[in-house]
XYZ file of C-alpha atoms in Angstrom:
622
model
C 0.924 42.784 -47.344
C 3.336 39.983 -48.162
C 2.854 36.439 -46.932
C 5.974 36.797 -44.736
C 4.610 39.899 -43.016
C 1.171 38.288 -42.581
C 2.879 35.284 -40.859
C 4.937 37.550 -38.565
C 1.689 39.521 -37.694
C -0.206 36.318 -36.824
C 2.663 34.977 -34.604
C 2.745 38.384 -32.840
C -0.999 38.136 -32.143
C -0.658 34.603 -30.985
C 2.048 35.630 -28.598
C 0.058 38.560 -27.197
C -2.991 36.268 -26.777
C -0.805 33.658 -24.892
C 0.721 36.421 -22.719
C -2.708 37.796 -21.852
C -3.999 34.301 -20.990
C -0.874 33.696 -18.762
C -1.354 37.038 -16.982
C -5.080 36.224 -16.386
C -4.123 32.764 -14.978
C -1.508 34.289 -12.688
C -3.981 36.876 -11.353
C -6.663 34.176 -10.710
C -4.165 32.003 -8.893
C -3.126 34.991 -6.842
C -6.681 35.695 -5.746
C -7.144 32.070 -4.920
C -3.904 31.910 -2.880
C -5.045 35.075 -0.968
C -8.350 33.500 -0.311
C -6.673 30.225 0.959
C -4.380 32.202 3.203
C -7.389 34.003 4.638
C -9.320 30.839 5.268
C -6.292 29.116 6.745
C -5.613 31.968 9.056
C -9.122 31.885 10.435
C -8.812 28.319 11.592
C -5.045 27.960 12.423
C -5.832 27.514 16.065
C -8.065 24.503 15.843
C -5.507 21.996 17.158
C -6.588 20.467 20.397
C -4.045 20.867 23.266
C -2.381 17.738 24.557
C -3.416 16.564 28.029
C -0.591 16.983 30.740
C -0.996 13.279 31.487
C -3.245 10.838 29.594
C -3.595 7.998 27.157
C -2.817 7.713 23.471
C -5.905 6.393 21.884
C -4.942 4.236 18.901
C -7.838 3.335 16.678
C -6.658 2.417 13.192
C -9.401 2.502 10.628
C -9.951 0.753 7.239
C -6.953 -1.074 5.732
C -3.391 -0.633 6.852
C -1.362 0.689 3.954
C 2.093 2.232 3.145
C 0.473 4.915 1.109
C -3.006 6.218 0.867
C -4.813 5.798 -2.486
C -5.416 8.974 -4.284
C -8.959 10.351 -3.779
C -9.834 13.712 -5.595
C -10.063 16.440 -3.104
C -13.644 17.334 -3.717
C -14.633 13.667 -3.455
C -12.934 13.718 -0.007
C -14.956 16.730 1.000
C -18.258 15.579 -0.271
C -18.031 11.814 0.563
C -19.503 10.114 3.550
C -17.175 10.671 6.589
C -16.408 7.011 6.904
C -14.981 6.880 3.407
C -12.347 9.494 4.379
C -10.854 6.967 6.869
C -10.717 3.895 4.638
C -6.967 3.558 5.040
C -4.420 4.083 7.848
C -0.719 4.554 7.000
C 1.508 2.080 8.914
C 4.414 4.537 9.379
C 1.948 6.916 11.153
C 1.065 4.282 13.704
C 4.710 3.465 14.237
C 5.721 7.018 14.618
C 3.007 7.721 17.181
C 3.832 4.664 19.184
C 7.616 5.363 19.120
C 7.074 9.015 20.141
C 4.532 8.024 22.803
C 6.897 5.612 24.347
C 9.338 8.427 25.114
C 6.685 11.092 25.931
C 6.101 11.681 29.682
C 2.630 13.029 28.861
C 1.546 9.629 27.600
C 0.833 7.384 30.498
C -1.252 4.643 28.764
C -2.015 3.263 25.433
C -5.568 2.275 24.494
C -5.991 0.144 21.446
C -9.486 0.260 19.927
C -9.588 -2.178 16.913
C -13.234 -1.877 16.030
C -12.493 0.365 13.000
C -9.724 -1.778 11.534
C -10.974 -3.653 8.483
C -7.913 -5.574 7.444
C -4.153 -5.699 7.302
C -1.372 -7.801 5.742
C 0.527 -9.986 8.232
C 3.828 -8.190 7.350
C 2.326 -4.749 8.301
C 1.014 -6.244 11.547
C 4.551 -7.679 12.198
C 6.047 -4.166 11.682
C 3.589 -2.579 13.971
C 4.335 -5.329 16.523
C 7.913 -4.100 16.817
C 6.689 -0.638 17.820
C 4.100 -2.095 20.162
C 6.924 -4.154 21.810
C 9.060 -1.105 22.247
C 6.122 0.697 23.982
C 5.454 -2.387 26.110
C 9.099 -2.256 27.291
C 8.447 1.109 28.989
C 6.031 -0.587 31.415
C 3.290 1.854 30.399
C 0.059 -0.083 30.524
C -1.614 -1.100 27.199
C -5.354 -1.764 27.188
C -7.162 -3.206 24.239
C -10.909 -2.857 23.757
C -13.295 -4.267 21.099
C -16.884 -5.250 20.299
C -15.336 -8.149 18.350
C -11.881 -9.157 17.314
C -11.094 -10.305 13.881
C -7.824 -12.091 13.211
C -6.018 -8.921 12.197
C -7.674 -6.911 14.996
C -6.730 -9.582 17.631
C -3.042 -9.589 16.665
C -2.734 -6.003 17.733
C -4.842 -6.487 20.761
C -2.698 -9.434 21.861
C 0.112 -7.041 22.824
C -1.961 -5.448 25.487
C -1.620 -6.061 29.178
C -5.424 -6.165 29.485
C -7.834 -7.185 26.783
C -11.575 -6.344 27.127
C -14.251 -7.934 24.870
C -17.908 -7.188 24.654
C -20.071 -10.062 26.083
C -21.851 -10.248 22.808
C -18.621 -10.356 20.828
C -16.163 -13.013 19.737
C -12.543 -13.675 18.739
C -12.374 -15.138 15.245
C -8.983 -16.865 14.522
C -9.508 -18.901 11.344
C -6.037 -19.245 9.853
C -4.667 -18.100 6.491
C -5.971 -19.490 3.192
C -5.089 -19.164 -0.552
C -8.298 -19.648 -2.531
C -9.389 -18.292 -5.909
C -11.847 -18.902 -8.787
C -10.955 -20.813 -11.930
C -12.697 -19.973 -15.258
C -11.633 -22.580 -17.856
C -15.027 -24.178 -18.209
C -16.768 -20.844 -18.313
C -14.522 -19.602 -20.975
C -14.943 -22.808 -22.935
C -18.681 -22.321 -22.785
C -18.302 -18.772 -24.013
C -15.913 -20.116 -26.670
C -13.257 -17.665 -25.602
C -9.750 -18.922 -26.511
C -6.991 -17.992 -24.062
C -3.489 -18.151 -25.327
C -0.845 -18.327 -22.581
C 2.841 -17.657 -22.639
C 5.081 -18.005 -19.603
C 8.634 -18.514 -18.415
C 8.770 -20.066 -14.976
C 7.323 -23.533 -13.963
C 5.759 -22.064 -10.869
C 4.367 -18.944 -12.415
C 0.688 -19.625 -11.596
C -0.865 -16.273 -12.413
C -2.427 -17.804 -15.556
C -3.882 -20.855 -13.961
C -7.415 -19.421 -13.403
C -7.754 -19.104 -17.093
C -6.334 -22.427 -18.137
C -7.461 -24.759 -15.374
C -10.476 -25.560 -13.199
C -8.413 -26.183 -10.096
C -5.080 -25.274 -8.528
C -2.125 -27.261 -10.051
C -0.117 -29.664 -7.838
C 2.913 -27.401 -7.860
C 0.973 -24.281 -6.955
C -0.975 -26.098 -4.158
C 2.274 -27.397 -2.627
C 3.790 -23.852 -2.707
C 0.768 -22.065 -1.429
C 0.309 -24.613 1.429
C 3.925 -24.138 2.512
C 3.503 -20.382 2.508
C 0.305 -20.092 4.431
C 1.530 -22.559 7.046
C 4.654 -20.615 7.537
C 2.740 -17.397 7.979
C 0.249 -19.051 10.229
C 3.054 -20.360 12.391
C 4.374 -16.822 12.823
C 0.955 -15.585 13.705
C -0.088 -18.294 16.166
C 3.381 -18.580 17.816
C 3.533 -14.734 18.308
C 0.062 -14.604 19.932
C 0.916 -17.647 22.114
C 4.060 -15.944 23.322
C 2.286 -12.574 23.933
C -0.599 -14.183 25.893
C 1.588 -16.809 27.690
C -0.369 -19.693 26.091
C 0.798 -23.225 25.578
C 2.203 -24.100 22.238
C -0.440 -25.177 19.880
C -3.304 -23.294 21.801
C -4.178 -21.072 18.832
C -4.324 -23.969 16.372
C -6.572 -25.833 18.852
C -8.756 -22.816 19.214
C -9.323 -22.403 15.510
C -9.705 -26.075 14.648
C -12.089 -26.888 17.505
C -14.025 -23.569 17.596
C -17.256 -25.164 16.610
C -17.148 -27.905 19.162
C -15.942 -25.644 22.032
C -18.603 -23.070 21.208
C -21.374 -25.665 21.145
C -20.192 -26.922 24.573
C -20.728 -23.409 25.902
C -24.051 -23.001 24.307
C -22.687 -20.815 21.540
C -21.282 -18.180 23.843
C -18.158 -17.065 21.846
C -17.081 -14.373 24.187
C -17.018 -16.726 27.149
C -15.059 -19.212 25.033
C -12.423 -16.542 24.257
C -12.040 -15.708 27.935
C -11.950 -19.422 28.883
C -9.192 -20.013 26.315
C -7.085 -17.177 27.748
C -7.514 -14.894 24.638
C -9.181 -11.995 26.621
C -8.938 -10.968 30.162
C -12.407 -9.382 30.788
C -15.867 -9.362 29.305
C -17.357 -5.880 29.505
C -20.026 -3.789 27.884
C -19.212 -0.455 26.362
C -20.245 1.415 29.418
C -18.229 -0.933 31.662
C -15.220 -0.477 29.423
C -15.612 3.322 29.745
C -15.846 2.994 33.539
C -12.733 0.781 33.592
C -10.723 3.318 31.491
C -11.927 6.208 33.667
C -10.622 4.317 36.786
C -7.354 3.347 35.264
C -6.278 6.454 33.370
C -5.773 10.009 34.757
C -8.499 12.512 33.840
C -11.591 14.372 34.979
C -14.482 12.816 36.749
C -16.486 12.363 33.493
C -13.759 11.073 31.166
C -10.238 9.973 31.202
C -7.719 12.260 29.435
C -6.567 10.991 26.049
C -5.407 12.140 22.607
C -6.219 10.386 19.285
C -3.452 9.379 16.989
C -4.100 11.986 14.371
C -4.102 14.864 16.888
C -0.996 13.516 18.544
C 0.916 13.272 15.312
C -0.056 16.815 14.385
C 1.584 17.889 17.729
C 4.662 15.896 17.077
C 5.015 17.227 13.576
C 4.500 20.807 14.855
C 7.111 20.261 17.449
C 9.513 18.867 14.778
C 8.750 21.892 12.692
C 9.643 24.277 15.383
C 12.966 22.419 15.890
C 13.618 22.352 12.145
C 15.628 25.594 12.277
C 18.410 23.613 13.795
C 17.811 20.413 11.877
C 20.530 18.742 9.930
C 20.913 19.665 6.275
C 21.595 16.036 5.110
C 18.443 14.017 4.139
C 17.399 10.497 3.719
C 14.487 10.354 1.425
C 11.812 7.581 1.502
C 10.086 6.978 -1.919
C 6.946 4.829 -1.671
C 6.041 2.393 -4.372
C 2.704 0.959 -3.439
C 0.229 -0.999 -5.670
C 0.269 -2.695 -9.015
C 2.943 -1.497 -11.485
C 1.241 0.167 -14.482
C 2.481 1.947 -17.507
C 2.501 5.704 -17.725
C 1.448 8.261 -15.126
C -0.738 6.868 -12.229
C -2.183 8.320 -9.010
C -1.297 7.104 -5.512
C -2.563 3.572 -4.666
C -0.893 2.261 -7.909
C 2.643 2.528 -9.309
C 2.879 4.492 -12.588
C 6.197 3.702 -14.238
C 6.551 7.217 -15.544
C 5.262 8.760 -12.205
C 7.719 6.924 -9.923
C 10.634 7.393 -12.460
C 9.947 11.132 -12.390
C 10.023 11.255 -8.579
C 13.288 9.284 -8.543
C 14.860 11.454 -11.302
C 13.831 14.636 -9.508
C 16.012 13.618 -6.492
C 19.052 14.518 -8.629
C 18.148 18.233 -8.084
C 18.741 18.144 -4.354
C 22.375 17.967 -3.324
C 21.344 17.537 0.412
C 19.990 14.063 -0.342
C 22.564 11.507 0.889
C 20.645 8.286 0.799
C 17.326 6.939 -0.735
C 15.046 4.319 0.705
C 12.575 2.702 -1.710
C 9.619 1.319 0.162
C 8.005 -1.394 -2.027
C 4.556 -2.775 -1.428
C 3.759 -4.355 -4.790
C 2.905 -7.670 -6.411
C 4.426 -6.405 -9.651
C 2.634 -5.713 -12.912
C 3.815 -4.296 -16.252
C 7.302 -5.524 -17.315
C 7.840 -2.321 -19.405
C 6.922 -0.032 -16.482
C 9.084 -1.989 -14.033
C 12.131 -1.497 -16.375
C 11.363 2.192 -16.641
C 11.600 2.434 -12.825
C 14.693 0.224 -12.554
C 16.422 2.501 -15.083
C 15.699 5.601 -12.895
C 16.982 3.726 -9.841
C 20.143 3.056 -11.815
C 20.736 6.738 -12.223
C 20.612 7.213 -8.476
C 23.201 4.489 -7.806
C 25.421 5.864 -10.506
C 25.758 9.042 -8.442
C 27.129 6.879 -5.498
C 24.029 7.636 -3.490
C 23.152 4.569 -1.356
C 19.760 3.089 -2.311
C 18.087 0.685 0.137
C 14.879 -1.285 -0.447
C 12.389 -1.784 2.304
C 9.770 -4.412 1.525
C 6.278 -4.149 2.886
C 3.586 -6.836 2.692
C 5.062 -7.973 -0.695
C 7.667 -7.040 -3.158
C 7.302 -9.857 -5.758
C 7.702 -10.381 -9.471
C 7.859 -6.741 -10.864
C 8.257 -5.649 -7.357
C 11.520 -7.644 -6.960
C 12.526 -6.439 -10.477
C 12.816 -2.859 -9.201
C 14.407 -4.063 -5.883
C 17.095 -6.395 -7.148
C 19.938 -4.035 -7.794
C 19.566 -1.957 -4.521
C 22.706 -1.615 -2.309
C 20.803 -3.419 0.504
C 17.372 -5.055 0.725
C 15.374 -5.417 3.933
C 12.130 -7.351 4.465
C 9.869 -8.464 7.278
C 10.019 -12.162 7.998
C 6.368 -12.451 6.687
C 6.949 -10.351 3.489
C 6.029 -12.162 0.272
C 8.755 -11.850 -2.346
C 10.423 -13.584 -5.155
C 7.977 -14.703 -7.976
C 10.779 -14.297 -10.492
C 8.900 -15.261 -13.603
C 7.163 -13.737 -16.628
C 3.867 -14.380 -18.455
C 1.735 -13.015 -21.264
C -1.868 -13.803 -22.147
C -3.967 -13.014 -25.273
C -7.717 -13.853 -25.539
C -9.323 -14.275 -28.872
C -13.057 -14.596 -29.540
C -13.215 -15.901 -33.166
C -15.189 -18.962 -31.990
C -17.587 -16.860 -29.905
C -18.343 -14.649 -32.938
C -18.719 -17.638 -35.167
C -21.330 -19.175 -32.872
C -23.309 -15.916 -33.485
C -22.804 -16.010 -37.201
C -20.043 -13.397 -37.333
C -16.884 -14.059 -39.228
C -13.657 -12.130 -40.072
C -12.027 -12.233 -43.444
C -9.669 -9.939 -45.520
C -6.109 -9.614 -46.814
C -2.839 -8.282 -45.632
C 0.371 -7.183 -47.054
C 2.428 -9.427 -44.853
C 1.926 -12.752 -43.012
C 1.548 -11.042 -39.720
C -0.736 -8.201 -40.742
C -3.625 -8.079 -38.181
C -1.971 -10.483 -35.893
C -3.379 -8.776 -32.815
C -7.024 -8.768 -33.791
C -9.004 -10.514 -31.120
C -11.564 -11.731 -33.660
C -8.976 -13.914 -35.524
C -7.236 -17.051 -34.523
C -3.756 -16.516 -33.120
C -1.252 -17.572 -35.855
C 1.712 -19.656 -35.184
C 3.933 -16.664 -35.971
C 2.313 -14.728 -33.166
C 2.658 -17.550 -30.674
C 6.306 -17.856 -31.502
C 6.858 -14.120 -31.212
C 5.115 -13.861 -27.879
C 6.764 -16.867 -26.251
C 10.238 -15.757 -27.391
C 9.521 -12.316 -26.000
C 8.466 -13.788 -22.689
C 11.548 -15.971 -22.450
C 13.740 -12.872 -23.389
C 12.232 -10.883 -20.442
C 12.754 -13.857 -18.087
C 16.387 -14.063 -19.213
C 16.792 -10.361 -18.484
C 15.109 -10.802 -15.088
C 17.539 -13.618 -14.102
C 20.578 -11.650 -15.203
C 19.711 -8.431 -13.364
C 18.931 -10.354 -10.175
C 22.296 -12.218 -10.598
C 24.062 -8.857 -11.069
C 22.288 -7.155 -8.159
C 22.779 -10.079 -5.737
C 26.427 -10.906 -6.877
C 25.713 -14.418 -7.953
C 25.305 -16.356 -11.173
C 22.204 -16.540 -13.500
C 22.279 -20.291 -12.931
C 21.988 -19.965 -9.219
C 19.183 -17.465 -9.543
C 17.320 -19.733 -11.969
C 17.296 -22.438 -9.349
C 15.343 -20.260 -6.901
C 13.330 -18.428 -9.532
C 10.898 -20.171 -12.003
C 8.061 -18.060 -10.477
C 8.488 -19.506 -6.925
C 7.136 -17.296 -4.098
C 9.060 -16.966 -0.873
C 8.454 -15.457 2.641
C 10.998 -12.893 3.794
C 12.596 -15.341 6.128
C 13.067 -17.770 3.201
C 14.386 -14.964 1.008
C 16.983 -14.092 3.609
C 18.126 -17.694 3.653
C 18.268 -17.799 -0.159
C 20.115 -14.560 -0.484
C 17.300 -12.534 -2.066
C 17.303 -10.057 0.815
C 20.132 -8.871 3.093
C 18.428 -8.653 6.411
C 15.049 -8.642 8.224
C 13.661 -5.371 9.402
C 11.088 -2.687 8.874
C 11.139 0.857 7.306
C 12.965 2.453 10.234
C 15.610 -0.222 10.029
C 16.044 0.507 6.337
C 16.441 4.238 6.973
C 19.091 3.420 9.530
C 20.888 1.204 7.064
C 20.771 3.862 4.426
C 22.256 6.454 6.761
C 25.085 4.101 7.660
C 25.861 3.358 4.035
C 25.946 7.197 3.381
C 28.099 7.587 6.598
C 25.927 10.309 8.105
C 24.943 10.506 11.873
C 22.607 13.468 11.718
C 19.912 13.605 9.025
C 16.218 14.321 8.511
C 13.829 12.087 6.693
C 11.599 13.297 3.881
C 8.879 11.569 1.819
C 8.740 12.953 -1.726
C 5.527 12.291 -3.621
C 3.910 12.841 -6.966
C 3.781 16.511 -7.850
C 0.204 17.649 -8.100
C -1.047 19.734 -11.022
C -1.739 23.446 -10.106
C -5.550 22.577 -10.364
C -5.188 19.628 -7.921
C -3.088 21.628 -5.545
C -5.512 24.511 -5.433
C -8.633 22.291 -4.938
C -6.649 20.239 -2.326
C -5.737 23.318 -0.309
C -9.215 24.678 -0.616
C -10.751 21.386 0.569
C -8.409 21.128 3.508
C -9.291 24.606 4.721
C -13.014 24.141 4.253
C -12.712 20.852 6.270
C -10.794 22.644 8.943
C -13.596 25.426 8.945
C -16.374 22.884 9.270
C -14.486 21.102 12.133
C -14.198 24.401 13.893
C -17.970 24.728 13.624
C -18.475 21.226 14.913
C -19.616 19.983 11.477
C -18.510 16.963 9.467
C -17.248 17.522 5.873
C -19.953 15.155 4.497
C -22.557 17.451 5.849
C -21.556 20.099 3.250
C -22.820 17.822 0.472
C -26.376 18.317 1.572
C -26.039 22.017 1.055
C -24.616 21.933 -2.460
C -26.662 21.721 -5.626
C -26.754 18.646 -7.730
C -25.348 20.709 -10.602
C -22.229 21.736 -8.620
C -21.640 18.089 -7.567
C -22.020 16.879 -11.171
C -19.534 19.559 -12.440
C -17.074 18.800 -9.701
C -17.105 14.987 -10.536
C -16.731 15.841 -14.177
C -13.769 18.117 -13.636
C -12.044 15.464 -11.656
C -12.824 12.451 -13.728
C -9.521 12.533 -15.721
C -7.817 11.868 -12.500
C -9.392 8.377 -12.102
C -6.867 5.622 -12.432
C -6.466 3.577 -15.560
C -7.470 -0.056 -15.713
C -4.738 -2.479 -14.572
C -2.520 -4.466 -16.937
C -1.658 -1.890 -19.514
C 1.822 -2.991 -20.537
C 2.326 -1.919 -24.144
C 3.612 -5.404 -25.083
C 1.195 -7.371 -22.960
C 4.027 -8.996 -20.818
C 3.776 -8.995 -17.109
C 5.836 -9.507 -14.000
C 2.946 -10.123 -11.528
C 2.381 -12.300 -8.549
C -1.336 -13.034 -8.578
C -1.518 -14.894 -5.239
C 0.869 -12.780 -3.124
C -1.391 -11.036 -0.647
C -2.316 -12.821 2.563
């Protein structure tokens, strides 16, 4: 047989083999889908009915976020129950509150803050708007807690009646901006840090080059935390009808006032007007039973998750008559990294794919990009900005909604939007660039290890961390950083319809609050996500529309495991079991294999820009 015939025969066999594998995969997927449908049908009726009249029980857990971080489905199923509620999505809270304010079935709101672990001030500000809308309906709001942290108390302060455990406290301690500095430690380890930056106030590199905060950074951070604290304290004083300066006085004199009361912090909180009643858990339950409609044993209520499922089901039923026009909200949450990344971080390629995929849906009339990011990789940020440009080229309005922060690389991807909205306490700006290269030639020399050799050019091996950084390399990196900064200034100037010189005056790495950014022209108006959606619809000139939240497309394996996990969780719930209980019934071998199978989905380490140049605000979160 000739070589040509042999080649054709081999290709035919390969084609048949691939066809057989494809058919086998399709058959397997078909069986799994049938199994999932069967399991889902068994437990489709698990949704608890809403009470005819009762309270919405709002108990946010974990950290308040704009998007939950990705957790492999089997990890969700097998983890401890508390780990499954480590984050609460802000828009879920706002949707529940806005729906409940108009829902005649909801007579009261009970805020239980004990499970809330933390929240950025901008997210609290956004939820505050929804709480004020609910409050305007005159439906009573009751807040309960064993203790109140600063974030917890901000939500509780909106209540008509606040109840604190007699063994508890209200800890209001202000905002701070502190971090560790490593210069002496690096010197002792003989690690050489080579820093390149553009922007006088770009302080991300200070921990590696100093032992203390610089004068410029200290002044900027002090101004920012004082502005944010003023918002917090003045809002609480207004909600609680306290004299101006009461919250400052409470925080600054907490130790003296507590001592005067023998260390009774709950009594101090009541004396200072921060809470209305001290009550044990059983007394709180008795109070709720007396105030809210229900049976003799317990007041009628519905938790937020169940309430949202009912609202979404009602929306689904009404979807047949829903408008065809769409406003889509794309969430960009976390550090900006190169390549594909799971939820909780922003993958340049991942987010660009989501944005590019919007081109396939003619019903999309406007796009809202929700940014909650301190920035990151300059290269990845540019990949995202390029994808945004494709949307605006099609004359589709694109509006940016800023969350807790949209700084540095977060502002890079926001700058050219048709409109930018931020909360007054959002952290933004930080228009600056830096790069950093550590070398360990002195560390190795101290151990008696040296590097030597030859290269065909003067710059061969310039990125070896075991060699001193050459002057050529330093010049190359500094010029690259300055080039990226120049691009940053120009794209902001273009997006904000101003000059590069004017942008440079407010750039240089400076960080601004949303209120300051409005005054400086870096944002167009103050408002939350719902406000941004409304602005997008107005720009698109549409009155009737539905809102969708596109997300990363899961692989077939992820999708199957996710669906299976959800159905098993529903099955266990129907049996009165918690998902974590299942782990005790599974063998160690199965657990090991499951983790191994999902290990490729774990996120990559941060700061993976291919050129080592970053648009990152290191001290943005408050």
